[in-house]
CSV table of C-alpha atoms in Angstrom, one decimal:
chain,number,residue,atom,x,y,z
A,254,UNK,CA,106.7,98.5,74.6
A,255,UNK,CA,108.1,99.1,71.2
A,256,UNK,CA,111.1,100.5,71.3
A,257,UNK,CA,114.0,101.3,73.7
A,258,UNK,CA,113.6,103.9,76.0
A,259,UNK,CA,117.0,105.7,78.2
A,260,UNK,CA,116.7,106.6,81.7
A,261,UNK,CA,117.4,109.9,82.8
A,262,UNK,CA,117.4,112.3,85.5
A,263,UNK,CA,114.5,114.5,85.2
A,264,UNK,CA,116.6,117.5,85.4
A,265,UNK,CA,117.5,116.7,81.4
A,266,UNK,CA,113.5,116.3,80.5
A,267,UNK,CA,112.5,118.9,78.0
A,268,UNK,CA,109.2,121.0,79.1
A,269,UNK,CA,107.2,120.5,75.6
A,270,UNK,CA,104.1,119.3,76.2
A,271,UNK,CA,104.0,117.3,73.6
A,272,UNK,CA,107.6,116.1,73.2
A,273,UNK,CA,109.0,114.5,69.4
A,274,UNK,CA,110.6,111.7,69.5
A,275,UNK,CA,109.1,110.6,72.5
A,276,UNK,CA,110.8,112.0,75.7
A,277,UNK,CA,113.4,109.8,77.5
A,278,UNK,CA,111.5,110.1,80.6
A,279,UNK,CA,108.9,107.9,81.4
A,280,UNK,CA,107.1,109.8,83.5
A,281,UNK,CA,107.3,113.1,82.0
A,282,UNK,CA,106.1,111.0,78.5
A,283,UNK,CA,103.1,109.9,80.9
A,284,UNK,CA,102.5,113.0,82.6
A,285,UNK,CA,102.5,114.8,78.9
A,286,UNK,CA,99.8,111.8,77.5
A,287,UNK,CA,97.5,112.4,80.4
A,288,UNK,CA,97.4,116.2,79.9
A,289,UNK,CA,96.7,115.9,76.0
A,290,UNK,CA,94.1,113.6,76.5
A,291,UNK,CA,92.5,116.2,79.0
A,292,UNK,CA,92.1,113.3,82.1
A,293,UNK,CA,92.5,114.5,85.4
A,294,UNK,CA,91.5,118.4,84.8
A,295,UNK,CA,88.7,118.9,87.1
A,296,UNK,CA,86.1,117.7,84.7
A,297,UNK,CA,83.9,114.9,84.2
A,298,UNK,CA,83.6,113.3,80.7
A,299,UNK,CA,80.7,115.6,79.8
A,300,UNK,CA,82.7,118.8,81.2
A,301,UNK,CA,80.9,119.5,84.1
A,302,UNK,CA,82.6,120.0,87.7
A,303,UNK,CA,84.1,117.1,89.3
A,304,UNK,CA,85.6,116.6,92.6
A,305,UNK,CA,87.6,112.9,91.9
A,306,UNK,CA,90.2,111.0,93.9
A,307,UNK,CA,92.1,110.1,90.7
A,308,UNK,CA,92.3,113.9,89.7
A,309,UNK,CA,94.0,114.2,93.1
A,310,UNK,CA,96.4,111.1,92.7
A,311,UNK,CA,97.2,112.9,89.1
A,312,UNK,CA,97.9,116.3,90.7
A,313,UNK,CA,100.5,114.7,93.3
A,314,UNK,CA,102.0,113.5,90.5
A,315,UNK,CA,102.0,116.3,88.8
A,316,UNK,CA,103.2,118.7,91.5
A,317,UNK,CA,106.3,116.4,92.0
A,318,UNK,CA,107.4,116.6,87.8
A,319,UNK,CA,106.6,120.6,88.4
A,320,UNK,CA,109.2,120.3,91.6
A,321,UNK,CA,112.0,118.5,89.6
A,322,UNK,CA,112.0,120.0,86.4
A,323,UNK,CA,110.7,123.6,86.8
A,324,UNK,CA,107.9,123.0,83.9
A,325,UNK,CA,105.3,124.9,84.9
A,326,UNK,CA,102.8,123.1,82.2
A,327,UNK,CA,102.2,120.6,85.2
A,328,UNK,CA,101.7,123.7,87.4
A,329,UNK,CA,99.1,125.4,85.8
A,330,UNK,CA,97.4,122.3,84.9
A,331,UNK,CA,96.8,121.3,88.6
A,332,UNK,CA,95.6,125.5,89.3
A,333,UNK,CA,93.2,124.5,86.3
A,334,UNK,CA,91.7,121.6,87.5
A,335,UNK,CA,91.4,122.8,90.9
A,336,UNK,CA,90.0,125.6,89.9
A,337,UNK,CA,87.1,123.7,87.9
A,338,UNK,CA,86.2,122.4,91.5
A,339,UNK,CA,86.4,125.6,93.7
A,340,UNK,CA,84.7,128.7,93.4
A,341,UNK,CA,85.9,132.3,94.2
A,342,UNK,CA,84.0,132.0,97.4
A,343,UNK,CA,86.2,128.5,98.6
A,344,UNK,CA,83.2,126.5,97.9
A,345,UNK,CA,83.6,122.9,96.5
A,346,UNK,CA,81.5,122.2,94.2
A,347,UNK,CA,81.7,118.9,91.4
A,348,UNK,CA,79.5,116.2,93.6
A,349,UNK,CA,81.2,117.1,97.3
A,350,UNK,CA,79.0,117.1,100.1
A,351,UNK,CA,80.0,116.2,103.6
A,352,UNK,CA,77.2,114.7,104.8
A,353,UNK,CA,77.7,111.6,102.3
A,354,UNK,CA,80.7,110.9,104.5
A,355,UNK,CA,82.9,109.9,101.7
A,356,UNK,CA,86.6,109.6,102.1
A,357,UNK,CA,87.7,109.6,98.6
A,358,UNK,CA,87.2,113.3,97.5
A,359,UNK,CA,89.4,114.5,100.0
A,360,UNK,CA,92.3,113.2,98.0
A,361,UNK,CA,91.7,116.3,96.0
A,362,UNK,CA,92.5,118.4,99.5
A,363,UNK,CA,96.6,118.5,99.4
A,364,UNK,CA,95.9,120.1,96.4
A,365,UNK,CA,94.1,123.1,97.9
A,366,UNK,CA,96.8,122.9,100.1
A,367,UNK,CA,99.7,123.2,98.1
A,368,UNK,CA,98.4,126.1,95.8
A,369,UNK,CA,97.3,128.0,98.8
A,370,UNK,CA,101.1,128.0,100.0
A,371,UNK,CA,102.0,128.8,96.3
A,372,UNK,CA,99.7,131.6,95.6
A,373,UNK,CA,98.0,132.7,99.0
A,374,UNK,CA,94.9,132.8,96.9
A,375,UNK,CA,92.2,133.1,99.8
A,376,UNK,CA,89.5,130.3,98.2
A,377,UNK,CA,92.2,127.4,98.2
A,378,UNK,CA,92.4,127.4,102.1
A,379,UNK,CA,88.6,128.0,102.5
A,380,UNK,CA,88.3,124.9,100.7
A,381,UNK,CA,90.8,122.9,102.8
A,382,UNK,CA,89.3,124.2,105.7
A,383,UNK,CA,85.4,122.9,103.9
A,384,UNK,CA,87.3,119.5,103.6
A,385,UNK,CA,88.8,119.5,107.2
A,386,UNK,CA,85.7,120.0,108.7
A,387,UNK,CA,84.1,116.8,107.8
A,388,UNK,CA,86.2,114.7,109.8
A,389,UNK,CA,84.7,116.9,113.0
A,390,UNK,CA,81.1,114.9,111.8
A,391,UNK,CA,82.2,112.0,109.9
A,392,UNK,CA,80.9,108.5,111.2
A,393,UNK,CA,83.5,106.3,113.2
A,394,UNK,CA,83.2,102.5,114.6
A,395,UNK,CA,83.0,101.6,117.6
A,396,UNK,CA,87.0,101.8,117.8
A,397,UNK,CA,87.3,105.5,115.8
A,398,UNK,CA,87.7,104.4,112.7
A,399,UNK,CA,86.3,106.5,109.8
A,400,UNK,CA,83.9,104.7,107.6
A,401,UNK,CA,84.8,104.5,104.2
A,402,UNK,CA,81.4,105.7,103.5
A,403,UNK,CA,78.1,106.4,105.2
A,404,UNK,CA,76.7,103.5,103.0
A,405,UNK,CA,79.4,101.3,103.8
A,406,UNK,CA,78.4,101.2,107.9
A,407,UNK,CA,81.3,100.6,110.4
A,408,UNK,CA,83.6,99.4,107.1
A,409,UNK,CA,87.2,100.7,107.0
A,410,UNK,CA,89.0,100.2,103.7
A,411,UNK,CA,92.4,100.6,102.6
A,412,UNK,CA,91.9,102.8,99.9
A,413,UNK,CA,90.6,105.6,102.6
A,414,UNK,CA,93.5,106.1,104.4
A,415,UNK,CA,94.9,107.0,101.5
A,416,UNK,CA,92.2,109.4,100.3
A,417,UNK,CA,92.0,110.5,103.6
A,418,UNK,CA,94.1,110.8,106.0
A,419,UNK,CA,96.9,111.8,103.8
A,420,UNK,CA,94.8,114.8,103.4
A,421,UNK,CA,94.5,115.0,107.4
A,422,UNK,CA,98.2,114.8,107.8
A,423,UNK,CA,99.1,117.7,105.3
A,424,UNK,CA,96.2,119.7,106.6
A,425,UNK,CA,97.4,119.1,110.3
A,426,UNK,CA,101.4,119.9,109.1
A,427,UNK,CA,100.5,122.9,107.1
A,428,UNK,CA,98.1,124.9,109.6
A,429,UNK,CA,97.9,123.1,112.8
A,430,UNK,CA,101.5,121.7,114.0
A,431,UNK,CA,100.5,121.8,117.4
A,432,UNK,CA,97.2,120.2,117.3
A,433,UNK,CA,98.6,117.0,119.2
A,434,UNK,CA,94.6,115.6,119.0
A,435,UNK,CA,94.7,115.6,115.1
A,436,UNK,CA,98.1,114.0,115.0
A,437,UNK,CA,96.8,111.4,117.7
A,438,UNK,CA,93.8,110.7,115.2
A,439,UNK,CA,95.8,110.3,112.4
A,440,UNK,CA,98.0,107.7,114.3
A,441,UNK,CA,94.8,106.1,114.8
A,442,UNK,CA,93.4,105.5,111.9
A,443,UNK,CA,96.2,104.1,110.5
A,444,UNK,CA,96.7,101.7,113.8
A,445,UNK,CA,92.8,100.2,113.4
A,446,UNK,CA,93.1,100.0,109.8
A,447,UNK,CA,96.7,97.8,110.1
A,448,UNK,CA,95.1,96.0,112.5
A,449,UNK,CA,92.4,95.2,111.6
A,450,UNK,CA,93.1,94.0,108.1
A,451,UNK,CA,96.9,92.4,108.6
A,452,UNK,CA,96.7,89.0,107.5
A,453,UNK,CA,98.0,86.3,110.3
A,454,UNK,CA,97.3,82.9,109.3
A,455,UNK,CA,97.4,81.0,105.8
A,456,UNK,CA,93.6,80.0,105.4
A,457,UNK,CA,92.2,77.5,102.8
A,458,UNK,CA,93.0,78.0,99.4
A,459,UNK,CA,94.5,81.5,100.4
A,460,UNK,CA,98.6,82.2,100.7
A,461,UNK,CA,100.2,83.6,103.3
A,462,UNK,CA,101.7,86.7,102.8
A,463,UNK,CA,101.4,88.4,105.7
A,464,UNK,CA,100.1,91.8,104.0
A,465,UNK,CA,97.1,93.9,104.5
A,466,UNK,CA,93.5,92.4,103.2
A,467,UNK,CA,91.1,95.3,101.2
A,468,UNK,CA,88.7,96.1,104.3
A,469,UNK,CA,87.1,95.3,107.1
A,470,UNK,CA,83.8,95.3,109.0
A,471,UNK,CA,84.0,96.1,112.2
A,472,UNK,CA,80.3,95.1,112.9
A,473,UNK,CA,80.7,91.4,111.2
A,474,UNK,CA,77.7,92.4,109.5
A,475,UNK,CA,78.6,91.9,105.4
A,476,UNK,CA,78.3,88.6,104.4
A,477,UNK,CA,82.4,89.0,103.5
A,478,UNK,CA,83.3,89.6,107.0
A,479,UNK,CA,85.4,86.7,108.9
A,480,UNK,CA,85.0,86.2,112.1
A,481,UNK,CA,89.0,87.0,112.9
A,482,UNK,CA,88.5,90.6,113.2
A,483,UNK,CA,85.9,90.9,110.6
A,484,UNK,CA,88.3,91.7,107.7
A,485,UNK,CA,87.6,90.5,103.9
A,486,UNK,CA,88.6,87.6,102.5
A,487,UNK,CA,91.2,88.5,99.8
A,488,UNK,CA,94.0,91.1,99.6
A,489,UNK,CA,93.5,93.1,96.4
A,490,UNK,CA,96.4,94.6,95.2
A,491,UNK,CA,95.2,98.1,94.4
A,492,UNK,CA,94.1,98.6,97.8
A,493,UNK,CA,97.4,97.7,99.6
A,494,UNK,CA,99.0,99.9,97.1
A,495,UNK,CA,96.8,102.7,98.4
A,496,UNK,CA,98.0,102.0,101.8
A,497,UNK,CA,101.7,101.4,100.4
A,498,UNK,CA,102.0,105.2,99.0
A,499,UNK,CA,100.0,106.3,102.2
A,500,UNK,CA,102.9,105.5,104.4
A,501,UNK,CA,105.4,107.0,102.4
A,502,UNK,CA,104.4,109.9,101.7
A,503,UNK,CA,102.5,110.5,105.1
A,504,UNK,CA,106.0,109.8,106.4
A,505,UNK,CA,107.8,112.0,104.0
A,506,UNK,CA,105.4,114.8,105.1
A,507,UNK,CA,105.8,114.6,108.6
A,508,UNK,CA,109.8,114.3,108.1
A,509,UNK,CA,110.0,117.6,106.1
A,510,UNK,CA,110.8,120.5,108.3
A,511,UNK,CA,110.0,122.3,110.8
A,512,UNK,CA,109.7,118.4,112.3
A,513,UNK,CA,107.1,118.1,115.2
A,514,UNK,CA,107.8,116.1,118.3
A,515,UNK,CA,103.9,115.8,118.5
A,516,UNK,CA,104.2,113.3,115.7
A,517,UNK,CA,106.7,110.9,116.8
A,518,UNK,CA,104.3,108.2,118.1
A,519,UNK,CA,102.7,108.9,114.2
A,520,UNK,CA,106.4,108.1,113.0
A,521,UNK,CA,107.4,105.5,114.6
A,522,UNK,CA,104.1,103.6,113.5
A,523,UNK,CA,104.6,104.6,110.2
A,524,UNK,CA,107.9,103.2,110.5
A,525,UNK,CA,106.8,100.1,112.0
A,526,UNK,CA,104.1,99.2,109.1
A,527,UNK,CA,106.6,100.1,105.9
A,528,UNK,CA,108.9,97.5,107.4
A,529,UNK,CA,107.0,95.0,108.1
A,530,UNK,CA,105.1,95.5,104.6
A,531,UNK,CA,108.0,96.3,102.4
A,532,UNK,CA,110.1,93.1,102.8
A,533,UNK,CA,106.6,90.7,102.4
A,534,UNK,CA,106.0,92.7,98.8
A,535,UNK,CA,109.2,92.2,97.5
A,536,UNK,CA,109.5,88.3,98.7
A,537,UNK,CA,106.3,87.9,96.7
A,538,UNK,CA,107.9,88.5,93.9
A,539,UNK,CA,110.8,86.5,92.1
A,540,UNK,CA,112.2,85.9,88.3
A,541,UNK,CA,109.3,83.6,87.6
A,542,UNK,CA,106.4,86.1,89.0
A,543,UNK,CA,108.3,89.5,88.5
A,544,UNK,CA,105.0,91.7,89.3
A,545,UNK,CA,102.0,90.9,91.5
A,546,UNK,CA,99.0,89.2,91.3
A,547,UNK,CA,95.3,91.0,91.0
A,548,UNK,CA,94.6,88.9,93.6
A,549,UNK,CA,97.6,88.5,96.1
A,550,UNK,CA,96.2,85.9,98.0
A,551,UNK,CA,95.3,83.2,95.3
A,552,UNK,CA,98.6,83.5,93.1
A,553,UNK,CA,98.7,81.9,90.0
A,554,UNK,CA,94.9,80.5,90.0
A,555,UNK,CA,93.0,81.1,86.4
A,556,UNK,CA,91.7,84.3,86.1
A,557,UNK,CA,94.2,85.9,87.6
A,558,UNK,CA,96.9,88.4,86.3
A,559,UNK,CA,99.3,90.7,86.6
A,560,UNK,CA,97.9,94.2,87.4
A,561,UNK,CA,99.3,97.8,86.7
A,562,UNK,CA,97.9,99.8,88.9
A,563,UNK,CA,98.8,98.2,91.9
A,564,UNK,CA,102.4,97.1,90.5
A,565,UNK,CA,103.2,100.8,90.0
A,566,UNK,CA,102.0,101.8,93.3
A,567,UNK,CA,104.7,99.1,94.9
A,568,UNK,CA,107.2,100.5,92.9
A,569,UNK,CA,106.8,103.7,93.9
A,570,UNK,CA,106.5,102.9,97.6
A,571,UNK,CA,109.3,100.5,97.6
A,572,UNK,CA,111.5,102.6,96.2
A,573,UNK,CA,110.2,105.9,97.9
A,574,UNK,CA,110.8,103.9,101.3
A,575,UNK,CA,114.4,102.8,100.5
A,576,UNK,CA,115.5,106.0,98.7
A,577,UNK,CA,114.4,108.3,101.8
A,578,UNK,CA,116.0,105.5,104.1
A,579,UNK,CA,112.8,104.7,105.8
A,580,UNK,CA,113.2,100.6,104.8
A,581,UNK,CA,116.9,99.2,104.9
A,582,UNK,CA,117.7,97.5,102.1
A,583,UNK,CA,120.4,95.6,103.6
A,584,UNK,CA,120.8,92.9,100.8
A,585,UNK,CA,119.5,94.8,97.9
A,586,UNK,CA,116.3,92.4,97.4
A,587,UNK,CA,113.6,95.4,97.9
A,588,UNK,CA,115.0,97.8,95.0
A,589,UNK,CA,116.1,94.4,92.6
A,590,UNK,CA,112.2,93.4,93.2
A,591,UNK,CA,111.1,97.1,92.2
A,592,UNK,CA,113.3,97.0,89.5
A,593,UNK,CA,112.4,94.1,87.9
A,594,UNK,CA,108.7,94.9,88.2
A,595,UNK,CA,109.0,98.0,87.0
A,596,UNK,CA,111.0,96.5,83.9
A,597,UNK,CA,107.5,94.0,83.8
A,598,UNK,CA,105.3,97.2,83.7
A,599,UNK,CA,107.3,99.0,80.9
A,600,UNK,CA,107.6,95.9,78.6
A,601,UNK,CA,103.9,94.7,78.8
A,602,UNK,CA,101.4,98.2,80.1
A,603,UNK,CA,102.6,101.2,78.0
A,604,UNK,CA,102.2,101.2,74.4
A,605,UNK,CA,103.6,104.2,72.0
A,606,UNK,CA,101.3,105.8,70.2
A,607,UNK,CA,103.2,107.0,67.4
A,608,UNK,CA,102.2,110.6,67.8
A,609,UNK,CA,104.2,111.4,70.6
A,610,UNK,CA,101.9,109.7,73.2
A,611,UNK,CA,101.6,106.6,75.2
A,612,UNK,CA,98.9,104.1,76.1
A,613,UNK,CA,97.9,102.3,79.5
A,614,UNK,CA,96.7,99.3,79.9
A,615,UNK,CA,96.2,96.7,82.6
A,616,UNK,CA,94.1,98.3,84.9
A,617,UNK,CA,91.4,97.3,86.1
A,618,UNK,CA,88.2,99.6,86.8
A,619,UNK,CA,87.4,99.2,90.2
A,620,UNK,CA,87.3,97.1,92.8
A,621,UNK,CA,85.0,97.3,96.0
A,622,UNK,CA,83.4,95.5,98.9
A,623,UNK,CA,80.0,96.3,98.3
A,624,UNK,CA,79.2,92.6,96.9
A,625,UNK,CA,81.1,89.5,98.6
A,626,UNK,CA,84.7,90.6,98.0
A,627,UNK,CA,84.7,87.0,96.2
A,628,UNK,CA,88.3,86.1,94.0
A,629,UNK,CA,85.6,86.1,91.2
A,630,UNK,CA,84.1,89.4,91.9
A,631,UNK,CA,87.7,91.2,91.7
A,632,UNK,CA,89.0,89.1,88.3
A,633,UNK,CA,85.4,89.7,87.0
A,634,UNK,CA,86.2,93.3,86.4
A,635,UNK,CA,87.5,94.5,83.1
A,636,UNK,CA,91.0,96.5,83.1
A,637,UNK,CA,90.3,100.0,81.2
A,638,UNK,CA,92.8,101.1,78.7
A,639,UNK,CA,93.9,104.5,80.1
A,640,UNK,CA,92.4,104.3,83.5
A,641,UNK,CA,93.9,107.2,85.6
A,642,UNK,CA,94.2,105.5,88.8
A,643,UNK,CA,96.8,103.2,87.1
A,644,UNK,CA,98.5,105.7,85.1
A,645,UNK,CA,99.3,108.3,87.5
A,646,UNK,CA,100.4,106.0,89.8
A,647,UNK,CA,102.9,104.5,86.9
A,648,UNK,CA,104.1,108.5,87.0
A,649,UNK,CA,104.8,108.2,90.1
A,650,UNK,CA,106.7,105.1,90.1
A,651,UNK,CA,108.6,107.1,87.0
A,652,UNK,CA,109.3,109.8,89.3
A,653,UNK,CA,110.7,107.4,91.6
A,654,UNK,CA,112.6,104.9,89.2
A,655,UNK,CA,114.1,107.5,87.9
A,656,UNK,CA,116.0,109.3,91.1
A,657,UNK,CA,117.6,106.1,92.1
């Protein structure tokens, strides 16, 4: 980054939407950048309706800057990109269909959620309730766990539980406490997907770190599917991070009031996973390697690099987990190794603009298991200047940074 930037508690942060000098806040400088440049509003690049997981990511972040600092830009620019989406009737509109049996639209869902219990507008529930419906008809393994996709057979991937089953969770706590079924389900799919995908021994050429590898096939039918459990061979670091801010904010949810005893078994998994996962991240890290690896499980080999994307989502889950005292940090390592990272991402991802703006960079496009979920597939794929998956997860590892 260019210059020197103060930390501050976002109760200081002034609402202009385009602050000058740059605000002191790097999330609400992030949050600003995104809106100017129109990303994450509901639209595709031509302007035409589009239902999109990173709109949703965007909107969670946006609805936590809207809770701290009162601005109600960040408000009425999740209402407008919502809005694009859903019609007066509570239809969804901008690609969704549930018969494709895709689990990343439903990211958008807590956002029907939360301006339904903001403005009681009648169409935002109609279109949670469209959303929750799927998961009555949406294909499951052998096991129960939802596919990722209907063209990704008996394949569960990190990335869906976020998408998901955070959606499940908030749809379950806002109008059905009681369902003890749903909350069952819920536990479940994030039992098969730890599981199945938990890494337990060092292989060739592959570290051991104990974490979580990008999917699994539960049929052994992809030509990436190992016979231990059927799970890909490399841990990508976008898709942990999925998982990461899954389990906090799934467990934040559940904690806030009225709290359920129907979701203590929910809890205590929850629970379970963030400490066994949080500790592993930050050991991973160290003064010599102060972020993480594209590719977690082949440190350090050529072609590999730091990545943004995933490095903000650790942040924010690290220091989520330890902040709301779901991880004990006895000996300070987890919030030193978010710290330095996130001192890594400022230095070498964001970029000032000069006109009051900021740049992305370091994240890259995509990364699936619809080839052979190869080390060269993943540090094939370009990193996109901008990409919204990367910067709103860098807002909310602002957010985050910034209340310790």
């Amino acid at each position: 980054m260019r210059f020197t930037v103060l930390f501050t508690s976002l109760a200081f942060l002034l609402p202009s939407v385009l602050p000058s000098p740059a605000p002191r806040s790097f999330a609400l400088w992030a949050a600003n950048s995104a809106i100017v440049r129109g990303q994450g509003n509901g639209l595709d690049a031509s302007g035409k309706p589009l239902v999109s997981y990173e709109h949703g990511e965007l909107q969670w972040a946006l609805r936590l800057l809207f809770e701290r600092t009162g601005n109600h830009t960040f408000f009425n620019y999740i209402k407008q990109g919502v809005d694009n989406v859903v019609a007066s009737n509570g239809s969804v509109g901008g690609g969704y269909s549930a018969v494709q049996f895709q689990l990343d639209p439903l990211r958008v869902g807590p956002s029907f959620i939360y301006l339904y219990e903001k403005t009681r507008e009648k169409k935002y529930k109609q279109a949670a309730d469209l959303f929750r419906a799927q998961f009555a008809i949406h294909s499951r393994t052998a096991q129960g766990q939802f596919w990722h996709k209907l063209i990704y057979p008996n394949e569960g991937w990190l990335d869906g539980v976020y998408m998901g089953d955070v959606f499940y969770a908030t749809y379950t706590k806002a109008f059905e406490p009681n369902n003890q079924t749903a909350w069952d389900d819920i536990t479940l799919q994030f039992k098969l997907m730890f599981e199945n995908t938990i890494q337990k021994t060092a292989t060739p050429n592959h570290t051991f770190s104990g974490l979580l590898y990008h999917g699994y096939d539960f049929a052994h039918k992809q030509v990436w599917a190992d016979p231990d459990r059927g799970h890909s061979p490399e841990i990508w670091d976008r898709a942990l991070g999925w998982f990461m801010m899954a389990l906090v904010d799934t467990l934040e949810l559940i904690d806030s009031p009225p709290r359920s005893r129907k979701t203590e078994a929910l809890h205590a998994l929850l629970l379970s996973m963030l400490n066994t996962l949080a500790p592993r991240l930050a050991a991973i890290t160290s003064d010599a390697t102060p972020s993480w690896w594209l590719v977690i499980t082949q440190p350090g080999r050529a072609g590999n690099y730091f990545e943004s994307s995933g490095a903000s989502m650790y942040v924010y889950a690290l220091s989520k987990a330890v902040r709301l005292g779901y991880v004990h940090d006895r000996h300070g390592e987890i919030i030193h190794a978010a710290k330095r990272a996130y001192k890594y991402i400022t230095q070498h991802f964001v970029v000032d603009n000069g006109d009051g703006t900021m740049n992305w960079e370091g994240t890259v496009r995509v990364g699936s298991l619809d080839t052979d979920g190869s080390f060269e597939y993943y540090t094939g794929i370009p990193t996109v200047v901008n990409d919204l998956k990367g910067l709103a997860a860098f807002i909310l590892a602002s957010i985050e940074f910034e209340a310790l």
